[in-house]
PDB file of C-alpha atoms in Angstrom:
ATOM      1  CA  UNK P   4       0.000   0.000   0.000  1.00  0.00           C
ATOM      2  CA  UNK P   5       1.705   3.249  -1.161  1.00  0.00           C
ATOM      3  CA  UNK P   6      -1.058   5.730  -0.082  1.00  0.00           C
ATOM      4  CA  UNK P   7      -1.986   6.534  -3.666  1.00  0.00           C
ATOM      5  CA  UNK P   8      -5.337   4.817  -4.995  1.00  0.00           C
ATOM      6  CA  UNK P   9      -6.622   4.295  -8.338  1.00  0.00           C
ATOM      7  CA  UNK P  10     -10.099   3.491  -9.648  1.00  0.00           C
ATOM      8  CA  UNK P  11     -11.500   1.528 -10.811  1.00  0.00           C
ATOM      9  CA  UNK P  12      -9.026  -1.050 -11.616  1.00  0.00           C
ATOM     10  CA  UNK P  13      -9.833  -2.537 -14.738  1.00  0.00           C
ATOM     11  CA  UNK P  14     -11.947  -0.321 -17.805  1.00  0.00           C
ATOM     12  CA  UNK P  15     -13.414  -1.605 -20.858  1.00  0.00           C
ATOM     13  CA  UNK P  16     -15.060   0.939 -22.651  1.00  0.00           C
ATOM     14  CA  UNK P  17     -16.145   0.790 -26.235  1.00  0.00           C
ATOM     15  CA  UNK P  18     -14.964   3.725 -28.902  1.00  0.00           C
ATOM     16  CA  UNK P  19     -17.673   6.126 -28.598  1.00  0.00           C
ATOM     17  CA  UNK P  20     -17.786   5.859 -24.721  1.00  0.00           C
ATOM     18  CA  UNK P  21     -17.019   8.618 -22.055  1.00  0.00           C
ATOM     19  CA  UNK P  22     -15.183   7.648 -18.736  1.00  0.00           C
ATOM     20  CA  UNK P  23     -12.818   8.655 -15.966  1.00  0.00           C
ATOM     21  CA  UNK P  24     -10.231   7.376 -13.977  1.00  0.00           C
ATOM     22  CA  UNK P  25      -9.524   8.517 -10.687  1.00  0.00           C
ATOM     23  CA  UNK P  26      -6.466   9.209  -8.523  1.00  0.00           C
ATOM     24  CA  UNK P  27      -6.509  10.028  -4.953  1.00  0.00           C
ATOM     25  CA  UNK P  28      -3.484  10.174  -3.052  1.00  0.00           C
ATOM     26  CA  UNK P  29      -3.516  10.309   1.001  1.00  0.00           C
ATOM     27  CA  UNK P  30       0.646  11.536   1.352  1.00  0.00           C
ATOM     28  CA  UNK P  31       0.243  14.842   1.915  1.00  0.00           C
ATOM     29  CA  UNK P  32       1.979  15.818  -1.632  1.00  0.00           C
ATOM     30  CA  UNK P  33       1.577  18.711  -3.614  1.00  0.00           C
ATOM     31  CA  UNK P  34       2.406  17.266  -7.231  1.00  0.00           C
ATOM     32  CA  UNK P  35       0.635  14.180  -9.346  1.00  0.00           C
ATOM     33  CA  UNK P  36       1.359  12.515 -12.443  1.00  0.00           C
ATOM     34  CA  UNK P  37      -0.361  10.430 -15.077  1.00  0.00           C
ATOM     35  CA  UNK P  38       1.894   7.480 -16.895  1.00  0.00           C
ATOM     36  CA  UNK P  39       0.960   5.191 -19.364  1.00  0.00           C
ATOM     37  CA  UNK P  40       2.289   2.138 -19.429  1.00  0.00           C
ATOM     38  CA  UNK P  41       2.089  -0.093 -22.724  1.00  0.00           C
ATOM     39  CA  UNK P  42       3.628  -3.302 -24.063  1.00  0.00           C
ATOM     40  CA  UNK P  43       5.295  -1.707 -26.792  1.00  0.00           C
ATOM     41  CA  UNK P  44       6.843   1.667 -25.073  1.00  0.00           C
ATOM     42  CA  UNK P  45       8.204   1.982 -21.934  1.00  0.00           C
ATOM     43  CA  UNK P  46       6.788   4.351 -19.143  1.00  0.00           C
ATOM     44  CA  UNK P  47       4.837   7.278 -20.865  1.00  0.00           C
ATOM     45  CA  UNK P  48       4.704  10.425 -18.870  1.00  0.00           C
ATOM     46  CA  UNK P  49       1.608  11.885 -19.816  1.00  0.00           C
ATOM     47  CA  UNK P  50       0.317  15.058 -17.777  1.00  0.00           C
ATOM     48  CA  UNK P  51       2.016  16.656 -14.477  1.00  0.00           C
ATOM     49  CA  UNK P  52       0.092  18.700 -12.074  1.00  0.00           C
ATOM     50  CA  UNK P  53       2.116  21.191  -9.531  1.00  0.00           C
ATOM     51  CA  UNK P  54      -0.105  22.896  -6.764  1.00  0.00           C
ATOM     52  CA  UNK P  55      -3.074  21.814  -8.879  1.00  0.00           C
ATOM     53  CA  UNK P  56      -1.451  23.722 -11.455  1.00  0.00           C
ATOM     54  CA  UNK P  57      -0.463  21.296 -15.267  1.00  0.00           C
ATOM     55  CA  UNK P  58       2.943  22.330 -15.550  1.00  0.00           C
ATOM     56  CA  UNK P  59       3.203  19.378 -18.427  1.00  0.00           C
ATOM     57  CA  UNK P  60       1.603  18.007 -21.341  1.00  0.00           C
ATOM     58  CA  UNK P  61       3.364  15.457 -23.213  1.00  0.00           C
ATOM     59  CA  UNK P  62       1.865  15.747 -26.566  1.00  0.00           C
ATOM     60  CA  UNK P  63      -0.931  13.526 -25.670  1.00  0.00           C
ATOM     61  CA  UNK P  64      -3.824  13.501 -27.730  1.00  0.00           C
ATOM     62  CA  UNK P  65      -6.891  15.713 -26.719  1.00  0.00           C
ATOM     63  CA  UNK P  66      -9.539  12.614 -26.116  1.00  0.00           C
ATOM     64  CA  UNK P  67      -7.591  12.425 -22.925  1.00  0.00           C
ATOM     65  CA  UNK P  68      -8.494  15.514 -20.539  1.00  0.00           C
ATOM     66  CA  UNK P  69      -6.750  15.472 -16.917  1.00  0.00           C
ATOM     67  CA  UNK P  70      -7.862  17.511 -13.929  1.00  0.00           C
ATOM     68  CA  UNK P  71      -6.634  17.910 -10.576  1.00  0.00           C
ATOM     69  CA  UNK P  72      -9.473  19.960  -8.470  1.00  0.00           C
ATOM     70  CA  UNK P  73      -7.147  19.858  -5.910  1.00  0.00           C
ATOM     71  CA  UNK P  74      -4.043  18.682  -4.456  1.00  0.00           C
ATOM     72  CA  UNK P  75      -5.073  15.099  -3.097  1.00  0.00           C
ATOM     73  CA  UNK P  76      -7.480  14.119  -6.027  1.00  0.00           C
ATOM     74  CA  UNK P  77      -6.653  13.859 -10.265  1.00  0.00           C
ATOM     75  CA  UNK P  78      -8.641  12.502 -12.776  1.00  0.00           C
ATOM     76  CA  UNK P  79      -7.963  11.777 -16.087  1.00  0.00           C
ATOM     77  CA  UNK P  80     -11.478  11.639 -18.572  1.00  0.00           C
ATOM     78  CA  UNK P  81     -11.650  10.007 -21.687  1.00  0.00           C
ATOM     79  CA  UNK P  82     -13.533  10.145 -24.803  1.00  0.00           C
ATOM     80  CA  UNK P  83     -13.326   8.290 -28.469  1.00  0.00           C
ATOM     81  CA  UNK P  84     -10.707   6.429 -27.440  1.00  0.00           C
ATOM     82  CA  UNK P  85      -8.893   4.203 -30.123  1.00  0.00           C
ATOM     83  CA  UNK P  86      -7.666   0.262 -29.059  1.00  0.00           C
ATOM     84  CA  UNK P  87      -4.492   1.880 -29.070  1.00  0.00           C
ATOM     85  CA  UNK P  88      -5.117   3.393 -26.212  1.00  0.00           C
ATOM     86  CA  UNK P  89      -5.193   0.318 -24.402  1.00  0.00           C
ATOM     87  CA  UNK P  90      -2.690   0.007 -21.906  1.00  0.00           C
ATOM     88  CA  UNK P  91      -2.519   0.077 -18.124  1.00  0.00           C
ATOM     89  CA  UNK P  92      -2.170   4.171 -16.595  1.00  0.00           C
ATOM     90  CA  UNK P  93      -0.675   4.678 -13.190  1.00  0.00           C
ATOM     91  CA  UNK P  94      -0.908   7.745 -11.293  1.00  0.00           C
ATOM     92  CA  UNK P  95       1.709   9.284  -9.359  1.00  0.00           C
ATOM     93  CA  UNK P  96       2.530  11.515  -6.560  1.00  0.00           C
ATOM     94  CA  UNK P  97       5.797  13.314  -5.088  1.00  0.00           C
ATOM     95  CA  UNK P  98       5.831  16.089  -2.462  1.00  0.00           C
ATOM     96  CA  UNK P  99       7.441  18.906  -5.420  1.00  0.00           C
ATOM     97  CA  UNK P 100       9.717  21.554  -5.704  1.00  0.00           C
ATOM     98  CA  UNK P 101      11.995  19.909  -2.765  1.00  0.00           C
ATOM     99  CA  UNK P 102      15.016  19.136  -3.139  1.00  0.00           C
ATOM    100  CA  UNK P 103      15.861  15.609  -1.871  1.00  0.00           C
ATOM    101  CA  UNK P 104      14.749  11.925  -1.347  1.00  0.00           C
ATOM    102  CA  UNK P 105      11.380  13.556  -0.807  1.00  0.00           C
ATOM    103  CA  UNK P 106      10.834  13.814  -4.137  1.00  0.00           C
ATOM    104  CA  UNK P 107      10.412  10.311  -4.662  1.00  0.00           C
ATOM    105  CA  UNK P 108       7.270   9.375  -6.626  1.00  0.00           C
ATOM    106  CA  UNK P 109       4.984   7.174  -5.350  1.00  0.00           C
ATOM    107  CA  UNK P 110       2.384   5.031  -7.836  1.00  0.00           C
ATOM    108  CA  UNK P 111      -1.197   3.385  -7.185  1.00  0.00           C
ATOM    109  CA  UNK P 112      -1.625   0.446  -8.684  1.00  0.00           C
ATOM    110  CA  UNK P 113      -2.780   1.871 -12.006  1.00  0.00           C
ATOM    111  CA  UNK P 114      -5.836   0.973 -14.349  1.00  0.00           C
ATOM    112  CA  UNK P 115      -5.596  -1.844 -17.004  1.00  0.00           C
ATOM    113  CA  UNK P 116      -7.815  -0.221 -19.587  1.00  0.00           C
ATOM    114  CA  UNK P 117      -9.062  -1.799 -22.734  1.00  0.00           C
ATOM    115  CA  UNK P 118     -11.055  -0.071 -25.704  1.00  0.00           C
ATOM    116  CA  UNK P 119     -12.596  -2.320 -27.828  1.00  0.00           C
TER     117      UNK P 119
ATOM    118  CA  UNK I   3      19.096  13.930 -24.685  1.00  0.00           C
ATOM    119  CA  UNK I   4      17.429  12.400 -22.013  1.00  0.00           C
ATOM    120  CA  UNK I   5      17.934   8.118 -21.758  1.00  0.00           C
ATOM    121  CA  UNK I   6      18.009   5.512 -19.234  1.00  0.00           C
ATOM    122  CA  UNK I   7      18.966   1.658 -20.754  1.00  0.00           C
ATOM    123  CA  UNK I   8      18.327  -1.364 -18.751  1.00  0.00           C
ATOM    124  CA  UNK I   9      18.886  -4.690 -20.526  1.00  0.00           C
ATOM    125  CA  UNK I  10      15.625  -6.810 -21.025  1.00  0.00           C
ATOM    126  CA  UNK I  11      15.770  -9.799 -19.441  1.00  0.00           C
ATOM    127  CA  UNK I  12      17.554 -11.777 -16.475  1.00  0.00           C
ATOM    128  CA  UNK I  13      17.187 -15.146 -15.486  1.00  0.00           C
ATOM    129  CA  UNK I  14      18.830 -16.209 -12.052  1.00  0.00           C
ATOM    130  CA  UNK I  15      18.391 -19.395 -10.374  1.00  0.00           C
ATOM    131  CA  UNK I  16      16.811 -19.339  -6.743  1.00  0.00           C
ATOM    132  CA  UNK I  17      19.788 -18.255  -3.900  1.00  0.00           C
ATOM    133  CA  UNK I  18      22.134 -16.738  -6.293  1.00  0.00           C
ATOM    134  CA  UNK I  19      22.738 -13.215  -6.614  1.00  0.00           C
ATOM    135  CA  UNK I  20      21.142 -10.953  -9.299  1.00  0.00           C
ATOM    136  CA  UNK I  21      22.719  -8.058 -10.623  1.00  0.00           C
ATOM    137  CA  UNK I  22      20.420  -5.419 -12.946  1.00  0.00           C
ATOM    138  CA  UNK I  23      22.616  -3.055 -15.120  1.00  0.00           C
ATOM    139  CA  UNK I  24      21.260   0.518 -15.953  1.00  0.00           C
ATOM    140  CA  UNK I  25      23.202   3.507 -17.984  1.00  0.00           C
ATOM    141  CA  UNK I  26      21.773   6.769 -17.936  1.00  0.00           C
ATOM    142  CA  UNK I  27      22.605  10.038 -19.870  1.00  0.00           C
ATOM    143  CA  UNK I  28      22.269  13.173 -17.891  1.00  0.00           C
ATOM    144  CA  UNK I  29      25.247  13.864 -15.584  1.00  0.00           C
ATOM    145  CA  UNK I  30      23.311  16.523 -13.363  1.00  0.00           C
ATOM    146  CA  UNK I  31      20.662  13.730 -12.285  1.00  0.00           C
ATOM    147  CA  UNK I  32      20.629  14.504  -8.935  1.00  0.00           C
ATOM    148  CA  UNK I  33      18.674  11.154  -7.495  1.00  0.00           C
ATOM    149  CA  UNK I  34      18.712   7.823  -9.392  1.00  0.00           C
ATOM    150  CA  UNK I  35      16.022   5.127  -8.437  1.00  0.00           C
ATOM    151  CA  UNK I  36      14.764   1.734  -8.452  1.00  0.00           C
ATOM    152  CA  UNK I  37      11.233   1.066  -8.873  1.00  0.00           C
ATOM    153  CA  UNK I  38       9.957  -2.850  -8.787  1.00  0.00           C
ATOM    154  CA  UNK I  39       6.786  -4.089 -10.749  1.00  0.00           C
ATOM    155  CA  UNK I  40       4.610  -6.988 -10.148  1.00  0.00           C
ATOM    156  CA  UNK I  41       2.143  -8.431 -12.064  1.00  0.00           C
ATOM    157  CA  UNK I  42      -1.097  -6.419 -12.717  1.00  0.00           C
ATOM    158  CA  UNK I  43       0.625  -4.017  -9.706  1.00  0.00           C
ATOM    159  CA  UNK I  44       2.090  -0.378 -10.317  1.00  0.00           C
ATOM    160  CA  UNK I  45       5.302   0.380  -9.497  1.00  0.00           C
ATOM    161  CA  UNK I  46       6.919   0.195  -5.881  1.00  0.00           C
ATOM    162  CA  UNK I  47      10.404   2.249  -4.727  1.00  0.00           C
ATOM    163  CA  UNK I  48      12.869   0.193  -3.685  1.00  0.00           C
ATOM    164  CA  UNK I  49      15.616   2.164  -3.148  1.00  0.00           C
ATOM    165  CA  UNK I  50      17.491   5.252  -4.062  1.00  0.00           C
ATOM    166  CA  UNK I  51      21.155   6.683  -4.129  1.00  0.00           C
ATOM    167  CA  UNK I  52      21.992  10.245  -4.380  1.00  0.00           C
ATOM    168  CA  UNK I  53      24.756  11.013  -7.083  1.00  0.00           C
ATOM    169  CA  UNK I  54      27.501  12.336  -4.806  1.00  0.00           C
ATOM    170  CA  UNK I  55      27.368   8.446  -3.123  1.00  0.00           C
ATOM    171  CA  UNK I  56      28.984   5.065  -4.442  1.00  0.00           C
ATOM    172  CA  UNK I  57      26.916   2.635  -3.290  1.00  0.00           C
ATOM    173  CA  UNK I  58      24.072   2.373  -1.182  1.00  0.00           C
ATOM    174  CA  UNK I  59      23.209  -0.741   0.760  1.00  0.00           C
ATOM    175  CA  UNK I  60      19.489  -1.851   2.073  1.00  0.00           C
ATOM    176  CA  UNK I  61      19.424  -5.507   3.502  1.00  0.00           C
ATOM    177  CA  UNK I  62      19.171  -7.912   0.295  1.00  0.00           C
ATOM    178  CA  UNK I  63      19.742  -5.115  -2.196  1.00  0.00           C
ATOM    179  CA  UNK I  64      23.174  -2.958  -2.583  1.00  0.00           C
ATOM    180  CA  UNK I  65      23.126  -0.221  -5.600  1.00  0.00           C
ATOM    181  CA  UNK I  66      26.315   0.492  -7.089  1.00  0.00           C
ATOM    182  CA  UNK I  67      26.905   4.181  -8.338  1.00  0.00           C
ATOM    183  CA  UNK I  68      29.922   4.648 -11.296  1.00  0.00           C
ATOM    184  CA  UNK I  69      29.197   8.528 -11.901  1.00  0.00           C
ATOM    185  CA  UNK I  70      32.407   8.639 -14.656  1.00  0.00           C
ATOM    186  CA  UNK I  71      30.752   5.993 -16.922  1.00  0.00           C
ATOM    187  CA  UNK I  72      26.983   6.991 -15.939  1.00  0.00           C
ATOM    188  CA  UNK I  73      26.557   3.480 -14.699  1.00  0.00           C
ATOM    189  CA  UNK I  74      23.756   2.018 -12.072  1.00  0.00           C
ATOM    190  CA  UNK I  75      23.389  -1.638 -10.772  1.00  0.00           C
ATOM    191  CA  UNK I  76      20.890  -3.349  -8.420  1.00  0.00           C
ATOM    192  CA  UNK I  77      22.619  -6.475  -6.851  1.00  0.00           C
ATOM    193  CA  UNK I  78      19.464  -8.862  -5.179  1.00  0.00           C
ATOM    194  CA  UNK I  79      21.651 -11.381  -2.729  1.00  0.00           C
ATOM    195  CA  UNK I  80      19.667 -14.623  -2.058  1.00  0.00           C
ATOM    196  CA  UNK I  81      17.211 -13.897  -4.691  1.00  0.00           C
ATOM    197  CA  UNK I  82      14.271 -15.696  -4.194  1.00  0.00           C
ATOM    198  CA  UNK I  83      10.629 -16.429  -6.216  1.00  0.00           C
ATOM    199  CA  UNK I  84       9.047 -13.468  -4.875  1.00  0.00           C
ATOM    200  CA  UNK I  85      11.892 -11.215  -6.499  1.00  0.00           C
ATOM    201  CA  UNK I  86      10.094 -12.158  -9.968  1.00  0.00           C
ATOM    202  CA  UNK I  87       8.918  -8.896 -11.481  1.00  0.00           C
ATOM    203  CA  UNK I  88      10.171  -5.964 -13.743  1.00  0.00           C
ATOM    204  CA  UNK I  89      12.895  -4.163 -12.459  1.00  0.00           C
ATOM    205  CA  UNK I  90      13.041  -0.143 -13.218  1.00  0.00           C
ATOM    206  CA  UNK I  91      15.786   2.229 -13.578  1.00  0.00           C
ATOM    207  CA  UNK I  92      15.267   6.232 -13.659  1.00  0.00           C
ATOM    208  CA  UNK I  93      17.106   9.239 -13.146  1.00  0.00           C
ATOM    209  CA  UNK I  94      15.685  12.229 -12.069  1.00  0.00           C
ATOM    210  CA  UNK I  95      15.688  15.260 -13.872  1.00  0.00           C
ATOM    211  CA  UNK I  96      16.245  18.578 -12.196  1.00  0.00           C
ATOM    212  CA  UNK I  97      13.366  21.399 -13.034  1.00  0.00           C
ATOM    213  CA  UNK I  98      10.507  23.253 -11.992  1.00  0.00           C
ATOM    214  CA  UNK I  99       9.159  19.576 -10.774  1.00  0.00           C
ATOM    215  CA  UNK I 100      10.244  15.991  -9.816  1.00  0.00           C
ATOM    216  CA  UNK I 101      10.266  14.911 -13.790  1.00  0.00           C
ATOM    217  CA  UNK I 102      11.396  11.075 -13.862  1.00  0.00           C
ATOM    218  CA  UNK I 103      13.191   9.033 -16.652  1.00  0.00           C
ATOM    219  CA  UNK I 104      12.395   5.786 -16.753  1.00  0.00           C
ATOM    220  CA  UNK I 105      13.938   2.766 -18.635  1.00  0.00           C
ATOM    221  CA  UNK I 106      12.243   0.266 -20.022  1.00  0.00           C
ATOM    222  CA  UNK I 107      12.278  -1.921 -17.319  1.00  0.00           C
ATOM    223  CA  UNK I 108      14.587  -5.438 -16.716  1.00  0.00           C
ATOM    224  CA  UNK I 109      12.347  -8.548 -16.459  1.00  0.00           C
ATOM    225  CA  UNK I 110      13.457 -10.557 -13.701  1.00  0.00           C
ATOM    226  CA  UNK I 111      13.020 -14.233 -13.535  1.00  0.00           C
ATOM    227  CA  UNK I 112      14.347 -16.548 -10.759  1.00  0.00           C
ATOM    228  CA  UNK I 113      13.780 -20.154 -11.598  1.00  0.00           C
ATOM    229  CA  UNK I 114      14.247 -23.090  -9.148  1.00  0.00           C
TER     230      UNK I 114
END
């Protein structure tokens, strides 16, 4: 148990379908992140959110839509997916803009999500 | 340009030792980790060395810093079943945030 949560846990959702995941973290941090994990690429970093502020977006296409309404809770919605989305996303957390060990990030178990 | 390189695959028999290799590219990396990943699980820190150290050790697992050559290693002693899993590398990237890069992960599998 690393204090960050993820729901739900496993998605299918068909093409024309609108969901979110959710990501709440309980480790007092100010900073989250959304991965994406795949078979064919490595780690993915996606979006970054510092003091509920997106201080990244890594080219990622616009049917995915993050939000962070505050500093313990991000979501990540999306809409007309493609199966190449498919791929398991993990959400992050680090206590930012700190130099040190402290900046270690810390992942929920992610979502396995599969668009058909 | 950023880049971390792990090799792929490792395959240790049960009580031997296990040694994971990583490279990395950017010499002002401050922090370089080890994340492990289990099956269907995300990924869990195992340990971390800060650059101005040589090696780090943490019961079972002793991380080997070569700053000249940009070089990282995870020795497991003992390595046992429950050491199965994918084995990360990543540096950490100084900036306006905590920005992580990770490699593309070293499958571990320990065989009786």
């Amino acid at each position: 148990e690393t204090g960050v949560t993820q729901t739900p846990r496993h998605l299918v959702m068909g093409m024309t379908n609108k969901k979110s995941l959710k990501c709440e973290q309980h480790l007092g941090h100010n900073a989250m992140y959304w991965y994406k994990q795949s078979a064919k690429k490595p780690l993915e970093l996606m979006f970054v959110y510092s003091l509920e502020e997106r201080v990244e977006n890594n080219s990622v296409p616009s049917r995915f839509s993050p939000e962070c309404p505050n500093s313990s809770h991000l979501f990540l919605h999306l809409h007309t997916l493609q199966p190449e989305d498919s791929a398991l996303y993990l959400c992050a957390s680090s206590q930012d803009r700190v130099t040190g060990p402290t900046d270690t990030q810390y992942f929920g178990p992610g979502t396995r999500l599969t668009v058909l | 340009g950023e880049d971390v390189e792990q090799s792929l695959f490792l395959s240790v028999r049960e009580g031997d030792s296990s040694v994971i290799n990583c490279t990395y590219t950017d010499s002002s990396s401050t922090y370089l980790y080890w994340y492990k990943q289990e099956p269907g699980a995300g990924l869990q820190l195992l340990t971390y060395i800060f650059s101005n150290m040589d090696m780090k050790q943490d019961q079972r697992l002793t991380v080997l810093l070569n700053k000249k050559d940009k070089h990282l290693s995870l020795r497991i002693a003992d390595t046992q079943t429950g050491d199965s899993a994918i084995y990360f590398c990543a540096e950490s990237i100084t900036g306006g945030y905590n920005k992580l890069i990770f490699g593309a992960g070293t499958r571990l599998a320990v065989h009786p």
